[in-house]
Short mmCIF file of C-alpha atoms in Angstrom, two decimals:
data_model
loop_
_atom_site.label_atom_id
_atom_site.label_comp_id
_atom_site.label_asym_id
_atom_site.label_seq_id
_atom_site.Cartn_x
_atom_site.Cartn_y
_atom_site.Cartn_z
CA MET A 226 -8.07 24.20 5.49
CA LYS A 227 -7.88 27.88 4.53
CA GLU A 228 -5.74 28.67 7.57
CA THR A 229 -3.33 25.87 6.70
CA GLN A 230 -2.89 27.19 3.16
CA LYS A 231 -1.75 30.57 4.47
CA LYS A 232 1.23 29.05 6.24
CA THR A 233 4.68 29.23 4.72
CA PHE A 234 6.13 25.75 4.73
CA THR A 235 9.77 24.70 4.63
CA LEU A 236 11.31 21.30 4.05
CA LYS A 237 11.87 21.02 7.80
CA THR A 238 8.27 21.79 8.76
CA LEU A 239 6.58 19.86 5.95
CA THR A 240 4.65 16.74 6.97
CA LYS A 241 2.82 14.01 5.07
CA SER A 242 -0.40 15.86 5.84
CA SER A 243 0.59 19.47 5.15
CA VAL A 244 2.40 18.49 1.94
CA TRP A 245 -1.05 18.23 0.31
CA ASP A 246 -1.41 22.01 0.72
CA ILE A 247 1.49 22.87 -1.56
CA GLN A 248 1.93 22.78 -5.34
CA GLU A 249 4.75 21.77 -7.67
CA ASN A 250 6.37 25.21 -7.75
CA ASP A 251 6.44 25.23 -3.94
CA VAL A 252 8.56 22.08 -3.94
CA PHE A 253 11.32 23.77 -5.93
CA ARG A 254 11.00 26.99 -3.92
CA MET A 255 11.41 25.20 -0.60
CA TRP A 256 14.29 23.12 -1.89
CA ASN A 257 16.15 26.20 -3.15
CA SER A 258 15.61 27.88 0.22
CA ALA A 259 17.10 24.86 2.01
CA GLU A 260 20.19 24.52 -0.20
CA LYS A 261 22.40 26.30 2.32
CA ASP A 262 21.27 24.14 5.25
CA ALA A 263 24.05 21.88 6.42
CA ASP A 264 21.66 19.03 7.23
CA LEU A 265 20.03 18.96 3.80
CA ARG A 266 22.01 15.96 2.57
CA GLU A 267 21.69 14.15 5.92
CA ASN A 268 17.88 14.38 5.77
CA LEU A 269 17.55 14.08 2.01
CA LYS A 270 15.74 10.73 2.10
CA HIS A 271 13.26 11.98 4.71
CA TYR A 272 12.41 15.13 2.74
CA LEU A 273 11.94 13.16 -0.47
CA ASP A 274 9.73 10.59 1.29
CA VAL A 275 7.46 13.36 2.59
CA ILE A 276 7.22 15.00 -0.85
CA ARG A 277 6.64 11.65 -2.59
CA SER A 278 3.62 10.98 -0.37
CA ALA A 279 1.77 13.69 -2.33
CA PHE A 280 3.80 14.07 -5.51
CA GLU A 281 5.13 11.93 -8.31
CA ILE A 282 8.85 12.59 -8.76
CA GLU A 283 10.97 11.59 -11.75
CA GLU A 284 14.62 12.40 -12.35
CA ILE A 285 15.37 13.64 -15.85
CA LYS A 286 18.65 11.97 -16.73
CA ILE A 287 18.63 12.97 -20.41
CA ASP A 288 18.35 16.74 -20.32
CA LYS A 289 17.18 17.44 -23.86
CA PRO A 290 14.37 19.81 -24.95
CA GLU A 291 12.34 16.99 -26.56
CA VAL A 292 12.52 14.91 -23.39
CA VAL A 293 11.47 17.82 -21.18
CA LYS A 294 8.64 18.67 -23.57
CA LYS A 295 7.22 15.15 -23.36
CA ILE A 296 7.27 15.06 -19.59
CA THR A 297 5.71 18.53 -19.19
CA ALA A 298 2.96 17.41 -21.55
CA ARG A 299 2.07 14.84 -18.88
CA GLY A 300 1.45 17.62 -16.38
CA PHE A 301 4.86 17.64 -14.66
CA LYS A 302 6.72 20.75 -13.56
CA VAL A 303 10.46 20.61 -14.22
CA GLY A 304 13.19 22.25 -12.17
CA ASN A 305 16.72 21.86 -10.84
CA ILE A 306 17.53 21.01 -7.23
CA LYS A 307 20.87 20.98 -5.48
CA ILE A 308 21.82 17.87 -3.55
CA ASP A 309 25.19 19.14 -2.33
CA GLU A 310 27.94 21.55 -3.37
CA ASN A 311 28.89 19.44 -6.36
CA THR A 312 25.62 17.75 -7.31
CA LYS A 313 22.58 19.16 -9.09
CA VAL A 314 19.75 17.14 -10.60
CA LYS A 315 16.77 17.98 -12.78
CA LEU A 316 13.48 16.70 -11.39
CA ALA A 317 9.98 16.46 -12.78
CA VAL A 318 7.30 16.89 -10.11
CA LYS A 319 3.54 16.36 -10.33
CA LYS A 320 0.86 16.44 -7.63
CA ARG A 321 -0.74 13.04 -7.15
CA PRO A 322 -4.38 13.14 -8.29
CA ILE A 323 -7.23 12.22 -5.97
CA SER A 324 -9.63 10.69 -8.45
CA ARG A 325 -10.60 7.34 -6.91
CA VAL A 326 -11.72 6.37 -3.43
CA THR A 327 -8.54 4.32 -3.11
CA ASP A 328 -6.57 7.58 -3.45
CA LEU A 329 -8.07 8.85 -0.20
CA THR A 330 -5.88 8.68 2.89
CA TYR A 331 -5.96 10.02 6.44
CA GLU A 332 -3.25 12.48 5.34
CA ASN A 333 -5.13 14.02 2.41
CA ILE A 334 -8.80 13.66 3.41
CA ARG A 335 -8.84 17.05 5.15
CA HIS A 336 -7.27 18.76 2.16
CA ILE A 337 -10.18 18.29 -0.24
CA SER A 338 -13.59 19.96 -0.35
CA ALA A 339 -16.96 18.26 0.02
CA ALA A 340 -17.60 18.94 -3.68
CA LYS A 341 -14.33 17.16 -4.54
CA LEU A 342 -15.30 14.20 -2.35
CA ILE A 343 -18.67 13.92 -4.12
CA GLU A 344 -16.84 13.99 -7.44
CA VAL A 345 -14.56 11.16 -6.31
CA LEU A 346 -17.48 9.11 -5.01
CA ASP A 347 -19.48 9.67 -8.18
CA ARG A 348 -16.59 8.42 -10.30
CA ASN A 349 -16.27 5.22 -8.29
CA PHE A 350 -19.79 4.37 -7.26
CA GLY A 351 -22.23 1.80 -8.43
CA GLY A 352 -23.48 0.10 -5.32
CA GLY A 353 -23.78 3.14 -3.06
CA TRP A 354 -22.28 3.95 0.34
CA ASP A 355 -22.43 0.35 1.52
CA SER A 356 -20.29 -0.74 -1.42
CA LEU A 357 -17.29 0.99 0.15
CA SER A 358 -14.93 -0.93 2.38
CA GLN A 359 -15.00 -0.07 6.07
CA SER A 360 -11.43 1.27 5.90
CA ILE A 361 -12.41 3.78 3.18
CA LYS A 362 -15.51 4.80 5.14
CA ASP A 363 -13.37 5.42 8.22
CA ILE A 364 -11.00 7.65 6.23
CA ILE A 365 -13.88 9.65 4.73
CA GLN A 366 -15.67 10.06 8.05
CA SER A 367 -12.48 11.29 9.72
CA GLY A 368 -12.80 14.44 7.63
CA PHE A 369 -16.49 14.66 6.69
CA ASP A 370 -19.91 14.36 8.25
CA ILE A 371 -21.76 11.77 6.17
CA SER A 372 -25.49 10.99 6.09
CA THR A 373 -27.37 8.72 3.71
CA THR A 374 -30.97 7.96 2.85
CA THR A 375 -32.73 5.83 0.23
CA LEU A 376 -36.21 6.89 -0.86
CA PRO A 377 -38.56 6.60 -3.85
CA LYS A 378 -37.74 9.19 -6.53
CA ASP A 379 -40.91 11.18 -5.95
CA ARG A 380 -40.30 11.43 -2.19
CA LEU A 381 -36.58 12.28 -2.07
CA ARG A 382 -36.99 16.03 -2.45
CA LYS A 383 -40.24 16.32 -0.56
CA PRO A 384 -40.52 19.79 1.08
CA GLY A 385 -39.47 19.70 4.70
CA GLY A 386 -37.71 16.37 4.29
CA MET A 387 -34.14 15.30 4.93
CA TYR A 388 -32.94 16.44 1.49
CA GLU A 389 -34.09 20.01 2.03
CA LYS A 390 -32.72 20.05 5.58
CA MET A 391 -29.27 18.88 4.47
CA MET A 392 -29.13 21.38 1.63
CA ASN A 393 -29.98 24.20 4.02
CA GLU A 394 -27.14 23.06 6.31
CA GLY A 395 -24.58 23.29 3.51
CA PHE A 396 -24.15 19.61 2.63
CA GLU A 397 -23.09 18.46 -0.82
CA VAL A 398 -25.14 15.56 -2.19
CA LEU A 399 -24.61 12.63 -4.52
CA GLU A 400 -27.74 10.92 -5.89
CA ILE A 401 -27.46 7.31 -7.03
CA ALA A 402 -30.39 5.90 -8.99
CA LYS A 403 -31.54 2.45 -7.94
CA GLY A 404 -34.50 1.64 -10.14
CA MET A 405 -37.47 3.57 -8.83
CA TRP A 406 -35.50 4.51 -5.71
CA VAL A 407 -32.64 6.93 -5.14
CA GLU A 408 -29.84 6.76 -2.59
CA ALA A 409 -28.69 10.19 -1.48
CA ILE A 410 -25.29 10.59 0.15
CA PHE A 411 -24.73 13.89 1.94
CA ALA A 412 -21.25 15.16 2.77
CA LYS A 413 -20.00 18.19 4.67
CA VAL A 414 -16.50 19.05 5.86
CA LYS A 415 -16.14 18.18 9.52
CA PRO A 416 -14.92 21.20 11.52
CA ILE A 417 -11.50 20.94 13.10
CA ILE A 418 -11.97 21.15 16.84
CA GLU A 419 -9.03 22.63 18.68
CA ARG A 420 -8.98 21.35 22.22
CA PRO A 421 -8.27 24.08 24.77
CA LYS A 422 -4.99 23.75 26.58
CA MET A 423 -5.22 23.09 30.29
CA LYS A 424 -3.95 25.95 32.40
CA PHE A 425 -2.81 25.43 35.95
CA ASN A 426 -1.99 27.91 38.67
CA VAL A 427 1.60 27.02 39.36
CA GLU A 428 2.52 30.03 41.49
CA ASP A 429 2.62 27.98 44.66
CA GLU A 430 4.48 25.17 42.90
CA GLU A 431 7.17 27.58 41.74
CA LYS A 432 7.93 29.03 45.18
CA ASP A 433 11.62 28.98 45.96
CA TYR A 434 12.41 27.52 49.33
CA GLU A 435 15.77 28.60 50.68
CA SER A 436 16.13 25.63 53.01
CA ASP A 437 14.38 22.49 54.16
CA GLU A 438 13.08 24.42 57.15
CA ASP A 439 10.95 26.53 54.81
CA LEU A 440 9.18 23.49 53.38
CA PRO A 441 5.61 23.05 54.68
CA ASP A 442 5.31 20.45 57.41
CA ARG A 443 3.40 17.34 56.38
CA ASP A 444 1.70 17.37 59.77
CA ASP A 445 0.12 20.70 58.87
CA TYR A 446 -2.17 18.97 56.39
CA ASP A 447 -5.56 17.82 57.59
CA GLU A 448 -5.16 14.05 57.46
CA ASP A 449 -8.84 13.60 58.31
CA GLU A 450 -9.69 14.63 54.74
CA ASP A 451 -8.47 11.27 53.47
CA GLU A 452 -10.32 9.25 56.10
CA TYR A 453 -13.96 8.29 56.39
CA ASP A 454 -16.21 7.80 59.36
CA GLU A 455 -18.12 4.54 59.34
CA ASP A 456 -20.80 6.16 61.53
CA LYS A 457 -21.50 8.60 58.70
CA LEU A 458 -22.35 5.84 56.24
CA THR A 459 -26.07 5.77 55.63
CA GLU A 460 -28.47 3.84 53.51
CA GLU A 461 -27.86 6.41 50.77
CA SER A 462 -24.27 5.22 50.54
CA TYR A 463 -25.38 1.82 49.29
CA ARG A 464 -28.19 2.85 46.95
CA THR A 465 -27.97 1.35 43.45
CA THR A 466 -29.74 2.19 40.24
CA ILE A 467 -31.14 -1.34 39.83
CA ASP A 468 -34.84 -1.69 40.67
CA THR A 469 -35.41 -5.17 42.06
CA ASP A 470 -38.67 -6.78 43.09
CA PRO A 471 -38.44 -8.10 46.70
CA GLU A 472 -40.29 -11.27 45.62
CA GLU A 473 -37.63 -11.89 42.98
CA LEU A 474 -34.97 -11.57 45.65
CA ASP A 475 -36.76 -14.16 47.78
CA LEU A 476 -36.99 -16.45 44.76
CA GLU A 477 -33.28 -16.11 44.04
CA ALA A 478 -32.47 -16.75 47.67
CA ALA A 479 -34.59 -19.91 47.60
CA GLU A 480 -32.81 -21.14 44.49
CA VAL A 481 -29.44 -20.58 46.14
CA ALA A 482 -30.63 -22.49 49.19
CA ASP A 483 -31.74 -25.42 47.01
CA ASP A 484 -28.38 -25.48 45.31
CA ASP A 485 -26.65 -25.69 48.68
CA ASP A 486 -28.43 -28.97 49.36
CA TYR A 487 -26.42 -30.76 46.65
#
């Protein structure tokens, strides 16, 4: 997440995932930077859709100080954006809060901390981890490693137990009282694994052949490599990993023979 925050986004590079890394002031900054782009109006709807996925946007049609004051009191940032050469509008922009489990999406789940997730879960819980719908669990587990345990109160923090182990590994924990028992939900940000790109030696593939005569002859390849010799097949070639009792095989053979009589 930290690496993503260091990037400088533009309207063109912004996505419904990365938009969660910017703040209200960034929206106006990016828009002002894009005012001279010829395709701004053509892609206006797309840019606004991306921004709206993470921000509430309201157009201020009555530009009076008292109106602006009321909307800023609700946590909005106000600024002017240019739609085209002749059109400017005043917008109020506010980052969408992530306060309930239903606010979690695949786009924003990797843009919150484990502590923030625990806060969201604590605000919505009552029945514990199993009270969540499977779709919400899938979203959470796409960005976090989750472990749960339910133990008597006096055993939860037993030295050397799961609680101590998880704390030592950097997990955040939410404890939910259930009578004399406690359900502990542990959460830790799942690392982003970058898959290495495959590299191929393409030197031979990129050779320039001046004529068809320079192309390698198909007959030069060893065709025997694609063939097999039946004489080389041994018992090892037919070995399976199923251990079968010979007597059972005889029994099955007898049953097949009986069936053939009908």
